[in-house]
Amino acid sequence: MDFEDLHVHAKELEFIKSFIQITFHMFEDGAVFFATDLTEVTYKHTENFDFPGLDVGNQFSKSGLAAKIIQAGHPMQFEIPREVYGKRVCALGGPVWNDTDSDIIGSWAMGSPREHKIVQAFDTFAPVLADMLPEGGILCLSTKDKYAKRQGSKKFDIPSIQVNTPVREGSSQEQVFKQKKLVTEEVDESVYGVPVLSATAPFFDDKTGAVLGGFTVALPRKLAKDLKAIANTLDQGLTGVSASIQQITVATNEASSNQSNLHEEIGKVKGQLDNINNVMRFIKEIADETKMLGLNASIEAARVGDAGRGFGVVAEEIRKLSEESKKTVVQIKELTQQIEKSINMTADASQSTLAVTEETSAAVQEVNATIEEMTSLANKLTETAANL
């Protein structure tokens, strides 16, 4: 016999009442049973659940279960949404017939919460899970248009989200009913005062497969945002430093090249100075020989008497010129010695500068390599912040 063909009479209703009293404790989430005549409630039994306002002696609502059953004239099943009693309720009931099955004299109905397992367990696991999150978080259960349960943490909470608060338009809580899959959302800090990552997963009716609601985990993103900002600032700073280091590298390489050329030119000058010294030695030798020739000429001039007097004057001038040449050579030698000393000092300084420049260039290359490594780490930090 189908459920819709079931006929309950007044005498059978008494048996049902007794049976209900014995078995109702088996309903883990509670249950309620009631019976009516054609206008008011005549009997009611509850176990950890109730239909508020439906009390014995009160008239039942013209739009309620009893009225619908009496009007239909046959047993019915009902899915009562959460908005009515704060829980999803599965109810069934039927008319009560007189003994001849000719007239309906009342109705009977029973209802029991039909919560999804995640809803049943929420109050148990949510407080523990919320405080296990490193930065804290808020856990929520939502229907299509409002929040049904919520649990904040000690470290983080969103006070504006409360039970019966409407879900935000376009939010992951709303979208999960349309997409029927996990929906993640980056919520700007203008909404809740801090940036938030919200992830909402749907849960389904075991029988119909319809989306019953969404389970949301919302996490603060302030640390990730701060890390990303630090990484970006670090990256920008390192980029600027890297550009400056590149300029320094170019300048250092150019200075090193110039210094190397200078050192080479100083070596050439020292070589020319050696040539000058060789020329001066040659001049000195000529001067000595010239002096000797002048002396010999003077002796010959004196020997021949008046006939060699003019030649003696020339010989004397030659000796004087030889003496002046020797003095000049001595002076030039002193000057070249001073120049050589200065050149040697300059060469030493040039060599030292060249060594320092080369060391600086090597150090700059090491710094540049370190900056490249730090830039890579900054990029990894940015990626890590984005994945938090």
Short mmCIF file of C-alpha atoms in Angstrom, two decimals:
data_model
loop_
_atom_site.label_atom_id
_atom_site.label_comp_id
_atom_site.label_asym_id
_atom_site.label_seq_id
_atom_site.Cartn_x
_atom_site.Cartn_y
_atom_site.Cartn_z
CA MET A 1 0.00 0.00 0.00
CA ASP A 2 1.31 3.41 -0.94
CA PHE A 3 1.69 6.08 1.70
CA GLU A 4 -0.96 8.25 0.04
CA ASP A 5 -3.49 5.41 0.36
CA LEU A 6 -3.03 5.14 4.14
CA HIS A 7 -6.24 5.68 6.15
CA VAL A 8 -5.96 6.39 9.86
CA HIS A 9 -9.11 6.17 12.00
CA ALA A 10 -9.74 7.52 15.47
CA LYS A 11 -9.12 4.16 17.16
CA GLU A 12 -5.85 3.65 15.25
CA LEU A 13 -4.75 7.14 16.23
CA GLU A 14 -4.73 6.08 19.89
CA PHE A 15 -2.32 3.26 19.07
CA ILE A 16 -0.11 5.68 17.13
CA LYS A 17 0.03 8.00 20.15
CA SER A 18 1.19 5.16 22.39
CA PHE A 19 3.73 4.01 19.82
CA ILE A 20 5.09 7.56 19.47
CA GLN A 21 5.65 7.90 23.20
CA ILE A 22 7.72 4.71 23.20
CA THR A 23 9.82 5.35 20.08
CA PHE A 24 10.40 9.12 20.02
CA HIS A 25 13.59 8.86 22.07
CA MET A 26 15.15 7.09 19.08
CA PHE A 27 15.13 10.30 17.05
CA GLU A 28 18.60 11.74 17.71
CA ASP A 29 17.65 15.23 16.58
CA GLY A 30 14.24 15.17 18.27
CA ALA A 31 10.72 15.00 16.88
CA VAL A 32 7.20 16.30 17.39
CA PHE A 33 3.82 14.61 16.86
CA PHE A 34 0.40 16.24 17.00
CA ALA A 35 -3.22 15.48 16.20
CA THR A 36 -6.15 17.82 15.54
CA ASP A 37 -9.85 17.87 15.00
CA LEU A 38 -11.13 20.11 12.24
CA THR A 39 -10.22 23.37 14.04
CA GLU A 40 -7.74 22.92 16.89
CA VAL A 41 -4.89 20.85 18.28
CA THR A 42 -6.11 17.95 20.42
CA TYR A 43 -2.85 16.15 21.20
CA LYS A 44 0.88 16.88 21.08
CA HIS A 45 4.03 15.01 22.07
CA THR A 46 7.57 16.42 21.69
CA GLU A 47 11.11 15.13 22.14
CA ASN A 48 13.92 17.74 21.90
CA PHE A 49 12.08 19.52 19.09
CA ASP A 50 8.86 21.45 18.77
CA PHE A 51 6.60 23.41 16.44
CA PRO A 52 6.28 26.69 18.40
CA GLY A 53 2.73 28.02 18.82
CA LEU A 54 1.16 24.70 18.02
CA ASP A 55 -0.25 23.83 21.48
CA VAL A 56 -3.14 21.69 22.63
CA GLY A 57 -6.36 23.71 22.65
CA ASN A 58 -5.08 26.29 20.17
CA GLN A 59 -6.54 26.62 16.72
CA PHE A 60 -4.14 25.60 14.00
CA SER A 61 -3.15 27.94 11.19
CA LYS A 62 -5.24 27.88 8.04
CA SER A 63 -1.98 27.72 6.08
CA GLY A 64 -0.30 25.14 8.32
CA LEU A 65 0.26 21.41 7.97
CA ALA A 66 -3.08 20.34 9.46
CA ALA A 67 -5.10 22.63 7.19
CA LYS A 68 -3.23 21.44 4.09
CA ILE A 69 -3.70 17.77 5.02
CA ILE A 70 -7.43 18.15 5.70
CA GLN A 71 -7.89 20.09 2.47
CA ALA A 72 -5.95 17.51 0.42
CA GLY A 73 -7.80 14.57 1.97
CA HIS A 74 -4.80 12.23 1.79
CA PRO A 75 -1.42 11.71 3.47
CA MET A 76 1.30 14.23 2.54
CA GLN A 77 5.04 14.77 2.99
CA PHE A 78 6.60 18.19 3.61
CA GLU A 79 10.09 19.69 3.41
CA ILE A 80 10.01 22.72 5.69
CA PRO A 81 12.85 25.20 5.03
CA ARG A 82 15.22 26.40 7.73
CA GLU A 83 13.69 29.87 7.77
CA VAL A 84 10.50 28.57 9.44
CA TYR A 85 11.86 26.83 12.55
CA GLY A 86 15.59 27.55 12.36
CA LYS A 87 16.22 24.01 11.12
CA ARG A 88 15.32 22.05 8.04
CA VAL A 89 12.40 19.80 8.96
CA CYS A 90 10.99 16.73 7.28
CA ALA A 91 7.31 16.22 8.13
CA LEU A 92 4.54 13.88 7.13
CA GLY A 93 0.91 13.51 8.10
CA GLY A 94 -2.53 12.51 6.99
CA PRO A 95 -6.21 12.93 7.67
CA VAL A 96 -8.08 11.11 10.45
CA TRP A 97 -11.23 9.40 9.15
CA ASN A 98 -14.39 8.30 10.90
CA ASP A 99 -14.96 4.59 11.26
CA THR A 100 -16.92 4.37 8.00
CA ASP A 101 -14.27 6.26 5.96
CA SER A 102 -16.97 8.68 4.90
CA ASP A 103 -15.72 11.86 6.57
CA ILE A 104 -12.46 13.43 7.69
CA ILE A 105 -12.68 14.33 11.37
CA GLY A 106 -9.16 15.63 11.94
CA SER A 107 -5.49 15.22 11.10
CA TRP A 108 -2.23 13.87 12.40
CA ALA A 109 1.34 14.87 11.60
CA MET A 110 4.86 14.43 12.82
CA GLY A 111 8.06 16.27 12.06
CA SER A 112 11.75 15.83 12.75
CA PRO A 113 14.78 18.00 11.98
CA ARG A 114 16.62 16.80 8.92
CA GLU A 115 20.00 18.43 9.21
CA HIS A 116 23.03 17.62 7.09
CA LYS A 117 25.85 15.95 9.02
CA ILE A 118 28.04 19.03 8.71
CA VAL A 119 25.26 21.12 10.27
CA GLN A 120 24.80 18.61 13.08
CA ALA A 121 28.52 18.56 13.87
CA PHE A 122 29.20 22.29 13.37
CA ASP A 123 28.81 23.31 17.01
CA THR A 124 31.26 20.57 17.99
CA PHE A 125 34.09 21.00 15.50
CA ALA A 126 33.86 24.70 14.59
CA PRO A 127 35.19 26.19 17.88
CA VAL A 128 38.18 23.83 17.84
CA LEU A 129 38.98 24.28 14.15
CA ALA A 130 38.65 28.09 14.23
CA ASP A 131 41.28 28.42 16.97
CA MET A 132 43.63 25.95 15.23
CA LEU A 133 44.06 28.31 12.28
CA PRO A 134 47.45 30.13 12.54
CA GLU A 135 45.97 33.61 12.12
CA GLY A 136 42.53 32.63 13.31
CA GLY A 137 39.45 32.64 11.12
CA ILE A 138 35.69 32.50 11.02
CA LEU A 139 33.62 29.45 10.04
CA CYS A 140 30.06 29.82 8.76
CA LEU A 141 27.12 27.84 7.46
CA SER A 142 24.81 29.69 5.11
CA THR A 143 21.60 29.18 3.21
CA LYS A 144 20.92 30.78 -0.13
CA ASP A 145 20.30 34.19 1.38
CA LYS A 146 21.49 34.30 5.01
CA TYR A 147 23.93 32.89 7.56
CA ALA A 148 22.63 29.97 9.64
CA LYS A 149 25.61 29.36 11.95
CA ARG A 150 28.89 31.11 12.63
CA GLN A 151 31.99 30.61 14.75
CA GLY A 152 34.72 33.20 15.20
CA SER A 153 38.16 32.62 16.70
CA LYS A 154 40.16 34.30 19.43
CA LYS A 155 42.60 35.81 16.93
CA PHE A 156 40.14 36.86 14.24
CA ASP A 157 36.43 37.48 13.88
CA ILE A 158 34.02 39.41 11.67
CA PRO A 159 31.38 40.90 14.00
CA SER A 160 29.21 42.02 11.09
CA ILE A 161 28.53 38.36 10.20
CA GLN A 162 25.89 37.01 12.56
CA VAL A 163 23.18 34.35 12.40
CA ASN A 164 20.39 35.54 10.04
CA THR A 165 22.65 38.24 8.57
CA PRO A 166 21.96 38.33 4.80
CA VAL A 167 24.79 37.02 2.65
CA ARG A 168 26.55 39.64 0.55
CA GLU A 169 25.47 39.91 -3.08
CA GLY A 170 27.97 38.20 -5.36
CA SER A 171 29.75 36.55 -2.41
CA SER A 172 31.09 33.01 -2.41
CA GLN A 173 28.14 32.08 -0.15
CA GLU A 174 25.74 33.16 -2.89
CA GLN A 175 27.76 31.82 -5.82
CA VAL A 176 28.09 28.32 -4.36
CA PHE A 177 24.37 27.72 -5.03
CA LYS A 178 24.86 28.65 -8.69
CA GLN A 179 28.16 26.92 -9.35
CA LYS A 180 27.58 23.90 -7.07
CA LYS A 181 31.30 23.62 -6.38
CA LEU A 182 33.98 25.16 -4.17
CA VAL A 183 34.09 28.93 -4.64
CA THR A 184 36.99 31.07 -3.40
CA GLU A 185 36.91 34.83 -3.12
CA GLU A 186 39.44 37.55 -2.27
CA VAL A 187 37.45 40.12 -0.28
CA ASP A 188 38.84 43.65 -0.23
CA GLU A 189 39.51 45.27 3.14
CA SER A 190 36.82 47.86 2.39
CA VAL A 191 34.18 45.18 3.10
CA TYR A 192 35.24 43.88 6.54
CA GLY A 193 38.06 46.27 7.48
CA VAL A 194 40.77 43.72 6.66
CA PRO A 195 41.47 41.74 3.47
CA VAL A 196 39.87 38.29 3.70
CA LEU A 197 40.18 35.05 1.74
CA SER A 198 36.80 33.32 1.73
CA ALA A 199 36.33 29.73 0.57
CA THR A 200 32.83 28.23 0.47
CA ALA A 201 32.04 24.57 -0.26
CA PRO A 202 28.50 23.37 -0.98
CA PHE A 203 26.83 20.52 0.87
CA PHE A 204 24.01 18.56 -0.74
CA ASP A 205 20.75 16.84 0.10
CA ASP A 206 21.49 13.10 0.28
CA LYS A 207 18.24 12.26 -1.49
CA THR A 208 17.66 15.01 -4.04
CA GLY A 209 21.22 16.18 -4.66
CA ALA A 210 20.12 19.79 -4.27
CA VAL A 211 22.48 22.29 -2.66
CA LEU A 212 21.37 22.74 0.94
CA GLY A 213 23.89 25.36 1.94
CA GLY A 214 27.49 26.43 2.03
CA PHE A 215 30.30 25.84 4.51
CA THR A 216 32.64 28.82 4.61
CA VAL A 217 36.14 29.27 6.00
CA ALA A 218 37.18 32.94 5.98
CA LEU A 219 40.83 33.75 6.74
CA PRO A 220 42.45 37.14 7.35
CA ARG A 221 44.90 38.16 4.64
CA LYS A 222 46.58 41.05 6.46
CA LEU A 223 49.86 39.15 7.01
CA ALA A 224 49.92 38.03 3.39
CA LYS A 225 49.15 41.58 2.26
CA ASP A 226 51.92 42.99 4.48
CA LEU A 227 54.39 40.37 3.21
CA LYS A 228 53.46 41.16 -0.37
CA ALA A 229 53.91 44.89 0.25
CA ILE A 230 57.31 44.25 1.90
CA ALA A 231 58.33 42.00 -0.99
CA ASN A 232 57.26 44.60 -3.55
CA THR A 233 59.12 47.36 -1.69
CA LEU A 234 62.19 45.13 -1.40
CA ASP A 235 61.98 44.24 -5.08
CA GLN A 236 61.68 47.90 -6.10
CA GLY A 237 64.58 48.86 -3.81
CA LEU A 238 66.77 46.06 -5.10
CA THR A 239 65.90 46.97 -8.68
CA GLY A 240 67.05 50.55 -8.01
CA VAL A 241 70.21 49.38 -6.25
CA SER A 242 70.91 46.92 -9.06
CA ALA A 243 70.63 49.72 -11.62
CA SER A 244 73.04 51.86 -9.56
CA ILE A 245 75.44 48.93 -9.20
CA GLN A 246 75.34 48.44 -12.97
CA GLN A 247 76.30 52.08 -13.43
CA ILE A 248 79.07 51.71 -10.86
CA THR A 249 80.25 48.56 -12.64
CA VAL A 250 80.44 50.40 -15.96
CA ALA A 251 82.26 53.34 -14.34
CA THR A 252 84.62 51.01 -12.47
CA ASN A 253 85.43 49.06 -15.61
CA GLU A 254 86.08 52.30 -17.47
CA ALA A 255 88.26 53.59 -14.61
CA SER A 256 90.14 50.29 -14.57
CA SER A 257 90.71 50.53 -18.31
CA ASN A 258 91.86 54.16 -18.03
CA GLN A 259 94.12 53.33 -15.11
CA SER A 260 95.63 50.44 -17.04
CA ASN A 261 96.29 52.74 -20.00
CA LEU A 262 97.80 55.34 -17.66
CA HIS A 263 100.06 52.72 -16.11
CA GLU A 264 101.16 51.67 -19.57
CA GLU A 265 101.87 55.27 -20.60
CA ILE A 266 103.91 55.83 -17.41
CA GLY A 267 105.99 52.81 -18.39
CA LYS A 268 106.57 54.38 -21.79
CA VAL A 269 107.63 57.68 -20.16
CA LYS A 270 110.10 55.79 -17.98
CA GLY A 271 111.50 54.22 -21.14
CA GLN A 272 111.88 57.65 -22.77
CA LEU A 273 113.56 58.92 -19.61
CA ASP A 274 116.09 56.13 -19.90
CA ASN A 275 116.73 57.22 -23.48
CA ILE A 276 117.28 60.80 -22.27
CA ASN A 277 119.81 59.56 -19.72
CA ASN A 278 121.62 57.66 -22.45
CA VAL A 279 121.72 60.81 -24.62
CA MET A 280 123.05 62.84 -21.67
CA ARG A 281 125.84 60.33 -21.11
CA PHE A 282 126.68 60.60 -24.78
CA ILE A 283 126.70 64.43 -24.54
CA LYS A 284 128.94 64.26 -21.47
CA GLU A 285 131.37 62.04 -23.32
CA ILE A 286 131.41 64.48 -26.25
CA ALA A 287 131.92 67.38 -23.83
CA ASP A 288 134.86 65.61 -22.20
CA GLU A 289 136.41 64.91 -25.59
CA THR A 290 135.74 68.48 -26.70
CA LYS A 291 137.43 69.82 -23.59
CA MET A 292 140.42 67.61 -24.26
CA LEU A 293 140.57 68.83 -27.86
CA GLY A 294 140.35 72.43 -26.64
CA LEU A 295 143.16 71.86 -24.19
CA ASN A 296 145.34 70.32 -26.90
CA ALA A 297 144.50 73.22 -29.21
CA SER A 298 145.55 75.72 -26.53
CA ILE A 299 148.87 73.95 -26.07
CA GLU A 300 149.51 74.00 -29.83
CA ALA A 301 148.52 77.66 -30.03
CA ALA A 302 150.97 78.55 -27.25
CA ARG A 303 153.72 76.61 -28.94
CA VAL A 304 153.46 78.41 -32.27
CA GLY A 305 153.35 81.83 -30.60
CA ASP A 306 151.63 84.82 -32.17
CA ALA A 307 150.58 82.87 -35.23
CA GLY A 308 148.34 80.62 -33.14
CA ARG A 309 146.87 83.34 -30.90
CA GLY A 310 143.52 83.41 -32.73
CA PHE A 311 143.33 79.69 -32.68
CA GLY A 312 144.01 79.81 -28.91
CA VAL A 313 141.00 82.11 -28.39
CA VAL A 314 138.79 79.62 -30.24
CA ALA A 315 140.25 76.77 -28.21
CA GLU A 316 139.45 78.66 -25.00
CA GLU A 317 135.84 79.19 -26.08
CA ILE A 318 135.57 75.51 -26.92
CA ARG A 319 136.75 74.62 -23.41
CA LYS A 320 134.25 77.05 -21.89
CA LEU A 321 131.47 75.59 -24.05
CA SER A 322 132.52 72.10 -22.97
CA GLU A 323 132.39 73.15 -19.30
CA GLU A 324 128.95 74.72 -19.78
CA SER A 325 127.75 71.56 -21.55
CA LYS A 326 128.95 69.44 -18.67
CA LYS A 327 127.22 71.73 -16.15
CA THR A 328 124.06 71.58 -18.24
CA VAL A 329 124.24 67.81 -18.40
CA VAL A 330 124.59 67.70 -14.61
CA GLN A 331 121.55 69.96 -14.20
CA ILE A 332 119.53 67.92 -16.70
CA LYS A 333 120.58 64.76 -14.91
CA GLU A 334 119.39 66.18 -11.60
CA LEU A 335 116.09 67.14 -13.22
CA THR A 336 115.67 63.75 -14.88
CA GLN A 337 116.44 62.08 -11.55
CA GLN A 338 113.69 64.14 -9.92
CA ILE A 339 111.36 63.33 -12.84
CA GLU A 340 112.27 59.67 -12.57
CA LYS A 341 111.57 59.74 -8.84
CA SER A 342 108.19 61.37 -9.46
CA ILE A 343 107.42 58.92 -12.26
CA ASN A 344 108.33 55.99 -10.01
CA MET A 345 106.03 57.34 -7.30
CA THR A 346 103.29 57.90 -9.87
CA ALA A 347 103.83 54.39 -11.24
CA ASP A 348 103.59 52.92 -7.75
CA ALA A 349 100.42 54.93 -7.09
CA SER A 350 99.04 53.91 -10.48
CA GLN A 351 99.79 50.27 -9.78
CA SER A 352 98.10 50.54 -6.37
CA THR A 353 95.10 52.34 -7.89
CA LEU A 354 94.87 49.73 -10.62
CA ALA A 355 94.89 46.95 -8.02
CA VAL A 356 92.21 48.75 -5.95
CA THR A 357 90.13 49.35 -9.07
CA GLU A 358 90.33 45.68 -10.01
CA GLU A 359 89.42 44.68 -6.45
CA THR A 360 86.52 47.17 -6.50
CA SER A 361 85.33 45.76 -9.80
CA ALA A 362 85.42 42.23 -8.36
CA ALA A 363 83.62 43.41 -5.21
CA VAL A 364 80.96 45.15 -7.31
CA GLN A 365 80.41 41.93 -9.26
CA GLU A 366 79.98 40.03 -5.98
CA VAL A 367 77.53 42.67 -4.71
CA ASN A 368 75.64 42.49 -7.99
CA ALA A 369 75.41 38.69 -7.70
CA THR A 370 74.15 39.05 -4.12
CA ILE A 371 71.53 41.59 -5.23
CA GLU A 372 70.37 39.24 -7.98
CA GLU A 373 70.02 36.48 -5.39
CA MET A 374 68.10 38.82 -3.05
CA THR A 375 65.85 39.87 -5.95
CA SER A 376 65.12 36.21 -6.62
CA LEU A 377 64.29 35.72 -2.93
CA ALA A 378 62.02 38.80 -3.05
CA ASN A 379 60.17 37.27 -6.00
CA LYS A 380 59.79 34.00 -4.11
CA LEU A 381 58.53 35.98 -1.10
CA THR A 382 55.93 37.63 -3.33
CA GLU A 383 54.82 34.24 -4.65
CA THR A 384 54.68 32.84 -1.11
CA ALA A 385 52.58 35.78 0.08
CA ALA A 386 50.20 35.28 -2.83
CA ASN A 387 49.77 31.60 -1.92
CA LEU A 388 49.15 32.16 1.77
#
